Amino acid sequence: HVQLVESGGGSVQAGGSLRLSCAGTEATHCMGWFRQFPRKEREGVATIDIYGRTTYTDSMKGRVTISKDFAKNILYLNMSSLKPGDTAMYYCAANGQGTLCSGDYCGCDPNAPENYDFWGQGTQVTVS
C-alpha cells in the first residue's frame, strides 16, 4: 500500500508562485497532481511516469511544471502566475500502471483520476 504525503500548499497573492511536494513510500509507474474545487470532481493537472515522461492537462498548462526526484521518490509541482481560480485542494496520486496506451507503451493519464489507486490527504492552495 503506497502512502503519499503532500506539503507546500498555502496562501499566495495572484501572480505568485508555489511549489508542492509529495513524498511517496514506494516508486510507482505513474504519479500525478490533481486538484478539486468545492462541490466539483477532481481534475488532473499533470502526471509523470517512471521514465520521466510528463503529461499536462490544459487546466494549468504553461504555468506548472511537474518533476520528480526519483532517488527520493518525491514528486513536485512548481506553479507560477497563480490566479484566484486556482484556489483548490491539490492532491498527489499514484498508480502502478499506465492506462493511456499506444502500442507497447502505457502512459499516465491526467484526465482519469479514477485510474489512480493511491492518494494523499491533499494540500490547500489559496490564491487571493
JSON list of C-alpha atoms in Angstrom, two decimals:
[
{"chain": "A", "resi": 1, "resn": "HIS", "atom": "CA", "xyz": [0.00, 0.00, 0.00]},
{"chain": "A", "resi": 2, "resn": "VAL", "atom": "CA", "xyz": [1.59, 3.24, -1.18]},
{"chain": "A", "resi": 3, "resn": "GLN", "atom": "CA", "xyz": [1.38, 6.19, 1.16]},
{"chain": "A", "resi": 4, "resn": "LEU", "atom": "CA", "xyz": [1.62, 9.73, -0.16]},
{"chain": "A", "resi": 5, "resn": "VAL", "atom": "CA", "xyz": [2.13, 12.87, 1.87]},
{"chain": "A", "resi": 6, "resn": "GLU", "atom": "CA", "xyz": [1.76, 16.30, 0.29]},
{"chain": "A", "resi": 7, "resn": "SER", "atom": "CA", "xyz": [3.18, 19.56, 1.53]},
{"chain": "A", "resi": 8, "resn": "GLY", "atom": "CA", "xyz": [3.82, 23.06, 0.28]},
{"chain": "A", "resi": 9, "resn": "GLY", "atom": "CA", "xyz": [0.32, 24.45, -0.03]},
{"chain": "A", "resi": 10, "resn": "GLY", "atom": "CA", "xyz": [-0.65, 27.77, 1.43]},
{"chain": "A", "resi": 11, "resn": "SER", "atom": "CA", "xyz": [-1.91, 31.23, 0.66]},
{"chain": "A", "resi": 12, "resn": "VAL", "atom": "CA", "xyz": [-0.40, 33.35, -2.07]},
{"chain": "A", "resi": 13, "resn": "GLN", "atom": "CA", "xyz": [-1.31, 36.51, -3.91]},
{"chain": "A", "resi": 14, "resn": "ALA", "atom": "CA", "xyz": [-2.38, 36.42, -7.52]},
{"chain": "A", "resi": 15, "resn": "GLY", "atom": "CA", "xyz": [0.64, 36.22, -9.78]},
{"chain": "A", "resi": 16, "resn": "GLY", "atom": "CA", "xyz": [2.65, 34.42, -7.15]},
{"chain": "A", "resi": 17, "resn": "SER", "atom": "CA", "xyz": [4.27, 31.02, -7.12]},
{"chain": "A", "resi": 18, "resn": "LEU", "atom": "CA", "xyz": [4.19, 27.88, -5.00]},
{"chain": "A", "resi": 19, "resn": "ARG", "atom": "CA", "xyz": [5.90, 24.54, -5.05]},
{"chain": "A", "resi": 20, "resn": "LEU", "atom": "CA", "xyz": [4.03, 21.48, -3.90]},
{"chain": "A", "resi": 21, "resn": "SER", "atom": "CA", "xyz": [5.80, 18.33, -2.80]},
{"chain": "A", "resi": 22, "resn": "CYS", "atom": "CA", "xyz": [4.62, 14.77, -2.39]},
{"chain": "A", "resi": 23, "resn": "ALA", "atom": "CA", "xyz": [6.66, 12.09, -0.69]},
{"chain": "A", "resi": 24, "resn": "GLY", "atom": "CA", "xyz": [5.79, 8.52, -1.60]},
{"chain": "A", "resi": 25, "resn": "THR", "atom": "CA", "xyz": [6.70, 5.39, 0.31]},
{"chain": "A", "resi": 26, "resn": "GLU", "atom": "CA", "xyz": [7.48, 3.43, -2.85]},
{"chain": "A", "resi": 27, "resn": "ALA", "atom": "CA", "xyz": [8.00, 4.01, -6.54]},
{"chain": "A", "resi": 28, "resn": "THR", "atom": "CA", "xyz": [5.11, 3.52, -8.93]},
{"chain": "A", "resi": 29, "resn": "HIS", "atom": "CA", "xyz": [4.76, 3.74, -12.68]},
{"chain": "A", "resi": 30, "resn": "CYS", "atom": "CA", "xyz": [2.64, 6.87, -12.54]},
{"chain": "A", "resi": 31, "resn": "MET", "atom": "CA", "xyz": [2.45, 9.81, -10.19]},
{"chain": "A", "resi": 32, "resn": "GLY", "atom": "CA", "xyz": [0.45, 12.92, -10.72]},
{"chain": "A", "resi": 33, "resn": "TRP", "atom": "CA", "xyz": [-1.16, 16.06, -9.38]},
{"chain": "A", "resi": 34, "resn": "PHE", "atom": "CA", "xyz": [-4.87, 16.62, -9.34]},
{"chain": "A", "resi": 35, "resn": "ARG", "atom": "CA", "xyz": [-7.00, 19.34, -7.85]},
{"chain": "A", "resi": 36, "resn": "GLN", "atom": "CA", "xyz": [-10.52, 19.63, -6.59]},
{"chain": "A", "resi": 37, "resn": "PHE", "atom": "CA", "xyz": [-12.74, 22.68, -6.31]},
{"chain": "A", "resi": 38, "resn": "PRO", "atom": "CA", "xyz": [-15.58, 22.72, -3.79]},
{"chain": "A", "resi": 39, "resn": "ARG", "atom": "CA", "xyz": [-18.51, 20.61, -4.97]},
{"chain": "A", "resi": 40, "resn": "LYS", "atom": "CA", "xyz": [-16.67, 19.62, -8.14]},
{"chain": "A", "resi": 41, "resn": "GLU", "atom": "CA", "xyz": [-14.99, 16.46, -9.37]},
{"chain": "A", "resi": 42, "resn": "ARG", "atom": "CA", "xyz": [-11.25, 16.14, -9.19]},
{"chain": "A", "resi": 43, "resn": "GLU", "atom": "CA", "xyz": [-9.45, 17.29, -12.29]},
{"chain": "A", "resi": 44, "resn": "GLY", "atom": "CA", "xyz": [-5.99, 16.47, -13.48]},
{"chain": "A", "resi": 45, "resn": "VAL", "atom": "CA", "xyz": [-3.11, 18.89, -13.63]},
{"chain": "A", "resi": 46, "resn": "ALA", "atom": "CA", "xyz": [-0.09, 16.83, -14.66]},
{"chain": "A", "resi": 47, "resn": "THR", "atom": "CA", "xyz": [1.45, 13.38, -14.47]},
{"chain": "A", "resi": 48, "resn": "ILE", "atom": "CA", "xyz": [4.89, 11.86, -14.74]},
{"chain": "A", "resi": 49, "resn": "ASP", "atom": "CA", "xyz": [5.86, 8.27, -15.39]},
{"chain": "A", "resi": 50, "resn": "ILE", "atom": "CA", "xyz": [8.75, 6.22, -14.15]},
{"chain": "A", "resi": 51, "resn": "TYR", "atom": "CA", "xyz": [10.78, 7.23, -17.22]},
{"chain": "A", "resi": 52, "resn": "GLY", "atom": "CA", "xyz": [10.23, 10.92, -16.60]},
{"chain": "A", "resi": 53, "resn": "ARG", "atom": "CA", "xyz": [7.69, 11.42, -19.34]},
{"chain": "A", "resi": 54, "resn": "THR", "atom": "CA", "xyz": [5.28, 14.18, -18.43]},
{"chain": "A", "resi": 55, "resn": "THR", "atom": "CA", "xyz": [1.72, 14.91, -19.48]},
{"chain": "A", "resi": 56, "resn": "TYR", "atom": "CA", "xyz": [-0.18, 18.11, -18.75]},
{"chain": "A", "resi": 57, "resn": "THR", "atom": "CA", "xyz": [-3.82, 18.91, -18.98]},
{"chain": "A", "resi": 58, "resn": "ASP", "atom": "CA", "xyz": [-4.98, 22.27, -20.27]},
{"chain": "A", "resi": 59, "resn": "SER", "atom": "CA", "xyz": [-6.10, 23.35, -16.80]},
{"chain": "A", "resi": 60, "resn": "MET", "atom": "CA", "xyz": [-2.76, 24.88, -15.80]},
{"chain": "A", "resi": 61, "resn": "LYS", "atom": "CA", "xyz": [-0.57, 24.17, -18.82]},
{"chain": "A", "resi": 62, "resn": "GLY", "atom": "CA", "xyz": [2.19, 26.71, -19.25]},
{"chain": "A", "resi": 63, "resn": "ARG", "atom": "CA", "xyz": [2.03, 27.73, -15.61]},
{"chain": "A", "resi": 64, "resn": "VAL", "atom": "CA", "xyz": [3.09, 24.50, -13.94]},
{"chain": "A", "resi": 65, "resn": "THR", "atom": "CA", "xyz": [5.97, 22.07, -14.14]},
{"chain": "A", "resi": 66, "resn": "ILE", "atom": "CA", "xyz": [5.84, 18.57, -12.75]},
{"chain": "A", "resi": 67, "resn": "SER", "atom": "CA", "xyz": [9.07, 16.90, -11.75]},
{"chain": "A", "resi": 68, "resn": "LYS", "atom": "CA", "xyz": [10.29, 14.09, -9.59]},
{"chain": "A", "resi": 69, "resn": "ASP", "atom": "CA", "xyz": [13.31, 13.21, -7.52]},
{"chain": "A", "resi": 70, "resn": "PHE", "atom": "CA", "xyz": [13.44, 9.52, -8.45]},
{"chain": "A", "resi": 71, "resn": "ALA", "atom": "CA", "xyz": [16.10, 8.71, -5.90]},
{"chain": "A", "resi": 72, "resn": "LYS", "atom": "CA", "xyz": [13.95, 10.00, -3.05]},
{"chain": "A", "resi": 73, "resn": "ASN", "atom": "CA", "xyz": [10.57, 9.28, -4.66]},
{"chain": "A", "resi": 74, "resn": "ILE", "atom": "CA", "xyz": [9.40, 12.86, -4.14]},
{"chain": "A", "resi": 75, "resn": "LEU", "atom": "CA", "xyz": [7.06, 14.44, -6.63]},
{"chain": "A", "resi": 76, "resn": "TYR", "atom": "CA", "xyz": [6.96, 18.20, -7.19]},
{"chain": "A", "resi": 77, "resn": "LEU", "atom": "CA", "xyz": [4.64, 20.68, -8.80]},
{"chain": "A", "resi": 78, "resn": "ASN", "atom": "CA", "xyz": [6.04, 24.13, -9.47]},
{"chain": "A", "resi": 79, "resn": "MET", "atom": "CA", "xyz": [3.23, 26.59, -10.01]},
{"chain": "A", "resi": 80, "resn": "SER", "atom": "CA", "xyz": [3.57, 30.17, -11.18]},
{"chain": "A", "resi": 81, "resn": "SER", "atom": "CA", "xyz": [1.33, 33.05, -12.30]},
{"chain": "A", "resi": 82, "resn": "LEU", "atom": "CA", "xyz": [-1.28, 31.75, -9.93]},
{"chain": "A", "resi": 83, "resn": "LYS", "atom": "CA", "xyz": [-4.83, 33.03, -10.24]},
{"chain": "A", "resi": 84, "resn": "PRO", "atom": "CA", "xyz": [-7.70, 33.13, -7.76]},
{"chain": "A", "resi": 85, "resn": "GLY", "atom": "CA", "xyz": [-9.34, 30.48, -9.93]},
{"chain": "A", "resi": 86, "resn": "ASP", "atom": "CA", "xyz": [-6.53, 28.10, -9.00]},
{"chain": "A", "resi": 87, "resn": "THR", "atom": "CA", "xyz": [-7.76, 28.04, -5.41]},
{"chain": "A", "resi": 88, "resn": "ALA", "atom": "CA", "xyz": [-8.42, 24.38, -4.68]},
{"chain": "A", "resi": 89, "resn": "MET", "atom": "CA", "xyz": [-7.30, 21.33, -2.76]},
{"chain": "A", "resi": 90, "resn": "TYR", "atom": "CA", "xyz": [-4.37, 19.77, -4.56]},
{"chain": "A", "resi": 91, "resn": "TYR", "atom": "CA", "xyz": [-3.81, 16.04, -4.36]},
{"chain": "A", "resi": 92, "resn": "CYS", "atom": "CA", "xyz": [-0.93, 13.79, -5.21]},
{"chain": "A", "resi": 93, "resn": "ALA", "atom": "CA", "xyz": [-1.83, 10.39, -6.65]},
{"chain": "A", "resi": 94, "resn": "ALA", "atom": "CA", "xyz": [-0.01, 7.27, -7.76]},
{"chain": "A", "resi": 95, "resn": "ASN", "atom": "CA", "xyz": [-0.77, 4.21, -9.80]},
{"chain": "A", "resi": 96, "resn": "GLY", "atom": "CA", "xyz": [1.15, 1.07, -10.52]},
{"chain": "A", "resi": 97, "resn": "GLN", "atom": "CA", "xyz": [0.49, 1.07, -14.26]},
{"chain": "A", "resi": 98, "resn": "GLY", "atom": "CA", "xyz": [-0.26, 3.43, -17.06]},
{"chain": "A", "resi": 99, "resn": "THR", "atom": "CA", "xyz": [-3.67, 3.48, -18.67]},
{"chain": "A", "resi": 100, "resn": "LEU", "atom": "CA", "xyz": [-3.14, 5.74, -21.66]},
{"chain": "A", "resi": 101, "resn": "CYS", "atom": "CA", "xyz": [-1.80, 3.12, -24.05]},
{"chain": "A", "resi": 102, "resn": "SER", "atom": "CA", "xyz": [-0.39, 3.42, -27.53]},
{"chain": "A", "resi": 103, "resn": "GLY", "atom": "CA", "xyz": [1.47, 0.44, -28.93]},
{"chain": "A", "resi": 104, "resn": "ASP", "atom": "CA", "xyz": [3.64, -1.10, -26.26]},
{"chain": "A", "resi": 105, "resn": "TYR", "atom": "CA", "xyz": [3.70, 1.96, -24.02]},
{"chain": "A", "resi": 106, "resn": "CYS", "atom": "CA", "xyz": [1.12, 2.92, -21.48]},
{"chain": "A", "resi": 107, "resn": "GLY", "atom": "CA", "xyz": [1.39, 6.45, -20.19]},
{"chain": "A", "resi": 108, "resn": "CYS", "atom": "CA", "xyz": [-0.09, 8.20, -17.22]},
{"chain": "A", "resi": 109, "resn": "ASP", "atom": "CA", "xyz": [-3.43, 9.78, -17.96]},
{"chain": "A", "resi": 110, "resn": "PRO", "atom": "CA", "xyz": [-4.02, 13.02, -16.08]},
{"chain": "A", "resi": 111, "resn": "ASN", "atom": "CA", "xyz": [-7.62, 13.14, -17.29]},
{"chain": "A", "resi": 112, "resn": "ALA", "atom": "CA", "xyz": [-8.65, 9.95, -15.49]},
{"chain": "A", "resi": 113, "resn": "PRO", "atom": "CA", "xyz": [-8.28, 10.34, -11.72]},
{"chain": "A", "resi": 114, "resn": "GLU", "atom": "CA", "xyz": [-10.43, 7.23, -11.29]},
{"chain": "A", "resi": 115, "resn": "ASN", "atom": "CA", "xyz": [-7.47, 5.17, -12.54]},
{"chain": "A", "resi": 116, "resn": "TYR", "atom": "CA", "xyz": [-5.26, 6.16, -9.62]},
{"chain": "A", "resi": 117, "resn": "ASP", "atom": "CA", "xyz": [-5.26, 3.80, -6.67]},
{"chain": "A", "resi": 118, "resn": "PHE", "atom": "CA", "xyz": [-3.33, 5.80, -4.10]},
{"chain": "A", "resi": 119, "resn": "TRP", "atom": "CA", "xyz": [-3.99, 9.33, -2.92]},
{"chain": "A", "resi": 120, "resn": "GLY", "atom": "CA", "xyz": [-2.51, 11.75, -0.47]},
{"chain": "A", "resi": 121, "resn": "GLN", "atom": "CA", "xyz": [-4.55, 13.74, 2.00]},
{"chain": "A", "resi": 122, "resn": "GLY", "atom": "CA", "xyz": [-4.35, 16.91, -0.07]},
{"chain": "A", "resi": 123, "resn": "THR", "atom": "CA", "xyz": [-2.86, 20.33, 0.45]},
{"chain": "A", "resi": 124, "resn": "GLN", "atom": "CA", "xyz": [-4.85, 23.54, 0.18]},
{"chain": "A", "resi": 125, "resn": "VAL", "atom": "CA", "xyz": [-3.78, 26.26, -2.20]},
{"chain": "A", "resi": 126, "resn": "THR", "atom": "CA", "xyz": [-5.48, 29.63, -1.81]},
{"chain": "A", "resi": 127, "resn": "VAL", "atom": "CA", "xyz": [-4.84, 32.46, -4.24]},
{"chain": "A", "resi": 128, "resn": "SER", "atom": "CA", "xyz": [-6.22, 35.90, -3.48]}
]
